[in-house]
PDB file of C-alpha atoms in Angstrom:
ATOM      1  CA  UNK S 569       8.573 -18.599  -2.608  1.00 96.00           C
ATOM      2  CA  UNK S 570       8.893 -15.447  -0.533  1.00 98.00           C
ATOM      3  CA  UNK S 571       5.546 -13.646  -0.419  1.00 98.00           C
ATOM      4  CA  UNK S 572       4.728 -10.321   1.230  1.00 98.00           C
ATOM      5  CA  UNK S 573       1.541  -8.419   1.639  1.00 98.00           C
ATOM      6  CA  UNK S 574       1.566  -4.658   1.275  1.00 98.00           C
ATOM      7  CA  UNK S 575      -1.445  -3.542   3.312  1.00 98.00           C
ATOM      8  CA  UNK S 576      -3.127  -0.178   3.156  1.00 96.00           C
ATOM      9  CA  UNK S 577      -6.243   1.722   2.244  1.00 96.00           C
ATOM     10  CA  UNK S 578      -4.603   3.014  -0.961  1.00 97.00           C
ATOM     11  CA  UNK S 579      -7.140   5.810  -1.323  1.00 96.00           C
ATOM     12  CA  UNK S 580      -5.618   6.493  -3.815  1.00 97.00           C
ATOM     13  CA  UNK S 581      -2.568   4.402  -4.742  1.00 97.00           C
ATOM     14  CA  UNK S 582       0.267   6.892  -5.302  1.00 97.00           C
ATOM     15  CA  UNK S 583       3.586   6.910  -7.134  1.00 97.00           C
ATOM     16  CA  UNK S 584       5.158   6.500  -3.692  1.00 97.00           C
ATOM     17  CA  UNK S 585       3.278   3.216  -3.245  1.00 98.00           C
ATOM     18  CA  UNK S 586       4.276   2.176  -6.756  1.00 98.00           C
ATOM     19  CA  UNK S 587       7.928   2.824  -5.943  1.00 98.00           C
ATOM     20  CA  UNK S 588       7.701   0.692  -2.798  1.00 98.00           C
ATOM     21  CA  UNK S 589       6.200  -2.233  -4.739  1.00 98.00           C
ATOM     22  CA  UNK S 590       8.974  -2.037  -7.339  1.00 98.00           C
ATOM     23  CA  UNK S 591      11.654  -2.022  -4.662  1.00 98.00           C
ATOM     24  CA  UNK S 592       9.892  -4.693  -2.607  1.00 98.00           C
ATOM     25  CA  UNK S 593      10.017  -7.066  -5.553  1.00 98.00           C
ATOM     26  CA  UNK S 594      13.804  -6.931  -5.300  1.00 98.00           C
ATOM     27  CA  UNK S 595      13.432  -8.561  -1.859  1.00 98.00           C
ATOM     28  CA  UNK S 596      10.515 -10.985  -2.282  1.00 98.00           C
ATOM     29  CA  UNK S 597       9.140 -13.082  -5.137  1.00 98.00           C
ATOM     30  CA  UNK S 598       5.549 -11.892  -4.900  1.00 98.00           C
ATOM     31  CA  UNK S 599       3.658  -8.975  -3.380  1.00 98.00           C
ATOM     32  CA  UNK S 600      -0.037  -8.946  -2.651  1.00 98.00           C
ATOM     33  CA  UNK S 601      -1.291  -5.384  -2.493  1.00 98.00           C
ATOM     34  CA  UNK S 602      -3.871  -5.819   0.248  1.00 98.00           C
ATOM     35  CA  UNK S 603      -6.581  -3.187   0.436  1.00 98.00           C
ATOM     36  CA  UNK S 604      -7.914  -3.164   3.961  1.00 96.00           C
ATOM     37  CA  UNK S 605     -11.605  -2.544   4.444  1.00 94.00           C
ATOM     38  CA  UNK S 606     -12.189  -0.297   7.434  1.00 83.00           C
ATOM     39  CA  UNK S 607     -15.798   0.744   7.894  1.00 80.00           C
ATOM     40  CA  UNK S 608     -14.664   3.538  10.243  1.00 81.00           C
ATOM     41  CA  UNK S 609     -12.632   5.221   7.507  1.00 82.00           C
ATOM     42  CA  UNK S 610     -14.350   7.530   5.066  1.00 87.00           C
ATOM     43  CA  UNK S 611     -12.784   6.843   1.659  1.00 93.00           C
ATOM     44  CA  UNK S 612     -12.763   9.047  -1.415  1.00 94.00           C
ATOM     45  CA  UNK S 613     -12.772   6.193  -3.932  1.00 95.00           C
ATOM     46  CA  UNK S 614     -14.996   3.125  -3.487  1.00 94.00           C
ATOM     47  CA  UNK S 615     -13.216  -0.188  -2.915  1.00 95.00           C
ATOM     48  CA  UNK S 616     -14.072  -1.458  -6.405  1.00 96.00           C
ATOM     49  CA  UNK S 617     -12.463   1.589  -8.041  1.00 95.00           C
ATOM     50  CA  UNK S 618      -9.283   1.178  -5.975  1.00 96.00           C
ATOM     51  CA  UNK S 619      -9.058  -2.540  -6.787  1.00 97.00           C
ATOM     52  CA  UNK S 620      -9.643  -1.858 -10.489  1.00 96.00           C
ATOM     53  CA  UNK S 621      -7.090   0.964 -10.654  1.00 96.00           C
ATOM     54  CA  UNK S 622      -4.303  -1.042  -9.004  1.00 97.00           C
ATOM     55  CA  UNK S 623      -5.107  -4.217 -10.955  1.00 97.00           C
ATOM     56  CA  UNK S 624      -4.870  -2.196 -14.181  1.00 96.00           C
ATOM     57  CA  UNK S 625      -1.470  -0.880 -13.136  1.00 97.00           C
ATOM     58  CA  UNK S 626      -0.081  -4.379 -12.520  1.00 98.00           C
ATOM     59  CA  UNK S 627      -2.050  -6.378 -15.103  1.00 97.00           C
ATOM     60  CA  UNK S 628       1.137  -7.480 -16.867  1.00 97.00           C
ATOM     61  CA  UNK S 629       3.112  -8.283 -13.740  1.00 98.00           C
ATOM     62  CA  UNK S 630       2.537 -11.851 -12.489  1.00 98.00           C
ATOM     63  CA  UNK S 631       4.524 -11.053  -9.329  1.00 98.00           C
ATOM     64  CA  UNK S 632       1.854  -8.635  -8.077  1.00 98.00           C
ATOM     65  CA  UNK S 633      -1.681  -9.485  -7.022  1.00 98.00           C
ATOM     66  CA  UNK S 634      -4.340  -7.161  -5.659  1.00 98.00           C
ATOM     67  CA  UNK S 635      -6.841  -8.289  -3.038  1.00 98.00           C
ATOM     68  CA  UNK S 636      -9.058  -6.786  -0.368  1.00 98.00           C
ATOM     69  CA  UNK S 637      -9.554  -8.017   3.172  1.00 98.00           C
ATOM     70  CA  UNK S 638     -11.760  -7.368   6.161  1.00 95.00           C
ATOM     71  CA  UNK S 639      -9.790  -8.793   9.090  1.00 95.00           C
ATOM     72  CA  UNK S 640      -6.635  -8.220  11.070  1.00 95.00           C
ATOM     73  CA  UNK S 641      -3.729  -7.740   8.703  1.00 96.00           C
ATOM     74  CA  UNK S 642      -1.783 -10.654  10.216  1.00 96.00           C
ATOM     75  CA  UNK S 643      -4.783 -12.958   9.802  1.00 96.00           C
ATOM     76  CA  UNK S 644      -5.015 -11.973   6.148  1.00 98.00           C
ATOM     77  CA  UNK S 645      -1.254 -12.519   5.735  1.00 98.00           C
ATOM     78  CA  UNK S 646      -1.605 -16.031   7.168  1.00 97.00           C
ATOM     79  CA  UNK S 647      -4.605 -16.779   4.929  1.00 98.00           C
ATOM     80  CA  UNK S 648      -2.528 -16.091   1.791  1.00 98.00           C
ATOM     81  CA  UNK S 649       0.622 -17.806   3.123  1.00 97.00           C
ATOM     82  CA  UNK S 650       2.626 -14.588   3.263  1.00 98.00           C
ATOM     83  CA  UNK S 651       5.796 -14.716   5.320  1.00 98.00           C
ATOM     84  CA  UNK S 652       6.205 -10.943   5.387  1.00 98.00           C
ATOM     85  CA  UNK S 653       4.331  -7.700   5.737  1.00 98.00           C
ATOM     86  CA  UNK S 654       5.883  -4.868   3.763  1.00 98.00           C
ATOM     87  CA  UNK S 655       5.431  -1.289   4.916  1.00 98.00           C
ATOM     88  CA  UNK S 656       6.770   2.041   3.752  1.00 96.00           C
ATOM     89  CA  UNK S 657       7.612   4.947   5.982  1.00 95.00           C
ATOM     90  CA  UNK S 658       8.121   8.609   5.191  1.00 92.00           C
ATOM     91  CA  UNK S 659       8.878  10.103   8.615  1.00 87.00           C
ATOM     92  CA  UNK S 660      10.119   9.288  12.084  1.00 87.00           C
ATOM     93  CA  UNK S 661       6.510   9.408  13.298  1.00 86.00           C
ATOM     94  CA  UNK S 662       5.609   6.668  10.817  1.00 89.00           C
ATOM     95  CA  UNK S 663       8.441   4.551  12.218  1.00 92.00           C
ATOM     96  CA  UNK S 664       7.168   4.604  15.805  1.00 90.00           C
ATOM     97  CA  UNK S 665       3.678   3.578  14.714  1.00 92.00           C
ATOM     98  CA  UNK S 666       4.882   0.835  12.351  1.00 95.00           C
ATOM     99  CA  UNK S 667       7.347  -0.598  14.877  1.00 96.00           C
ATOM    100  CA  UNK S 668       4.630  -1.069  17.484  1.00 95.00           C
ATOM    101  CA  UNK S 669       2.374  -2.876  15.029  1.00 96.00           C
ATOM    102  CA  UNK S 670       5.257  -5.001  13.706  1.00 97.00           C
ATOM    103  CA  UNK S 671       6.168  -6.078  17.243  1.00 97.00           C
ATOM    104  CA  UNK S 672       2.592  -7.158  17.993  1.00 96.00           C
ATOM    105  CA  UNK S 673       2.228  -8.969  14.659  1.00 96.00           C
ATOM    106  CA  UNK S 674       5.491 -10.860  15.173  1.00 96.00           C
ATOM    107  CA  UNK S 675       4.462 -11.815  18.721  1.00 96.00           C
ATOM    108  CA  UNK S 676       1.029 -13.036  17.574  1.00 93.00           C
ATOM    109  CA  UNK S 677       2.018 -14.961  14.464  1.00 94.00           C
ATOM    110  CA  UNK S 678       5.755 -14.902  13.847  1.00 95.00           C
ATOM    111  CA  UNK S 679       5.203 -12.953  10.621  1.00 97.00           C
ATOM    112  CA  UNK S 680       8.001 -10.456  10.080  1.00 97.00           C
ATOM    113  CA  UNK S 681       7.513  -6.921   8.877  1.00 98.00           C
ATOM    114  CA  UNK S 682      10.079  -5.235   6.698  1.00 98.00           C
ATOM    115  CA  UNK S 683      10.122  -1.515   6.178  1.00 97.00           C
ATOM    116  CA  UNK S 684      11.255   0.387   3.127  1.00 97.00           C
ATOM    117  CA  UNK S 685      12.006   4.057   3.432  1.00 95.00           C
ATOM    118  CA  UNK S 686      10.229   6.252   0.927  1.00 94.00           C
ATOM    119  CA  UNK S 687      12.519   7.671  -1.705  1.00 95.00           C
ATOM    120  CA  UNK S 688      13.308  11.335  -0.992  1.00 92.00           C
ATOM    121  CA  UNK S 689      11.475  12.561  -4.087  1.00 94.00           C
ATOM    122  CA  UNK S 690       8.253  10.952  -2.801  1.00 94.00           C
ATOM    123  CA  UNK S 691       8.295  11.848   0.901  1.00 92.00           C
ATOM    124  CA  UNK S 692       5.884  14.734   0.415  1.00 93.00           C
ATOM    125  CA  UNK S 693       3.264  12.515  -1.256  1.00 94.00           C
ATOM    126  CA  UNK S 694       0.520  10.906   0.782  1.00 94.00           C
ATOM    127  CA  UNK S 695      -2.915   9.616  -0.082  1.00 95.00           C
ATOM    128  CA  UNK S 696      -4.464  12.141   2.297  1.00 94.00           C
ATOM    129  CA  UNK S 697      -2.760  15.041   0.499  1.00 95.00           C
ATOM    130  CA  UNK S 698      -3.910  13.682  -2.861  1.00 96.00           C
ATOM    131  CA  UNK S 699      -7.489  13.413  -1.547  1.00 95.00           C
ATOM    132  CA  UNK S 700      -7.275  17.014  -0.326  1.00 96.00           C
ATOM    133  CA  UNK S 701      -6.173  18.129  -3.789  1.00 96.00           C
ATOM    134  CA  UNK S 702      -9.065  16.199  -5.326  1.00 95.00           C
ATOM    135  CA  UNK S 703     -11.524  17.851  -2.941  1.00 95.00           C
ATOM    136  CA  UNK S 704     -10.411  21.226  -4.280  1.00 96.00           C
ATOM    137  CA  UNK S 705     -10.475  20.161  -7.923  1.00 95.00           C
ATOM    138  CA  UNK S 706      -6.706  20.201  -8.377  1.00 95.00           C
ATOM    139  CA  UNK S 707      -4.713  18.101 -10.846  1.00 94.00           C
ATOM    140  CA  UNK S 708      -3.242  14.986  -9.170  1.00 95.00           C
ATOM    141  CA  UNK S 709      -1.445  13.587 -12.219  1.00 94.00           C
ATOM    142  CA  UNK S 710       1.994  14.223 -10.684  1.00 95.00           C
ATOM    143  CA  UNK S 711       1.165  12.050  -7.682  1.00 96.00           C
ATOM    144  CA  UNK S 712      -0.620   8.937  -8.981  1.00 96.00           C
ATOM    145  CA  UNK S 713       0.463   6.427 -11.645  1.00 96.00           C
ATOM    146  CA  UNK S 714      -1.020   7.448 -14.988  1.00 92.00           C
ATOM    147  CA  UNK S 715      -2.109   3.870 -15.683  1.00 90.00           C
ATOM    148  CA  UNK S 716      -4.628   4.028 -12.833  1.00 86.00           C
ATOM    149  CA  UNK S 717      -6.572   6.708 -14.724  1.00 77.00           C
ATOM    150  CA  UNK S 718      -7.796   8.289 -11.485  1.00 70.00           C
ATOM    151  CA  UNK S 719      -7.601  11.851 -12.855  1.00 63.00           C
TER     152      UNK S 719
END
C-alpha cells in the first residue's frame, strides 16, 4: 500500500487543499492529512476544530485519515509507515522552500516528497488570506469546503 502524509497547519483547510487530496489519491492508496502542531504559530482555529472540520469532510472516504502530530514531519511519516510526503505549491517561491525541505527529508530518512502544482483556479487561495478575510468579517464560503462548516 502506498501511503502519503499531507502535512500542514490547515488553518483553515481550503478548497485548494481539498483539490490536492483528490489528485493525490490518484497517485497513492491512502493519504493522512497531518496537522502539525507548532506552538510558535498563532492559529485562528483551535486544533480540535481543524481536526473535526477535516474529519467531517472525509468521513465517508476510507482512503483519507486525519491526524495531528508534534514532531518533525519525517518522524511522523515514519511513525505511520508513510513512504511519501505530499506537498502542494502555488508559486516559484513555494518550490524553492519545498525543495530544500524535501532534500533534507530524503537525506535523513529516504522518504520521498512529491509535489502537486495547485490548479490555476486555486492559486490565489491560501489559508493566510482566508484568515485575513475572517478577521475582517468577510464571507469565506468560496474558499473552504462547505462540508467543513467553518463559516
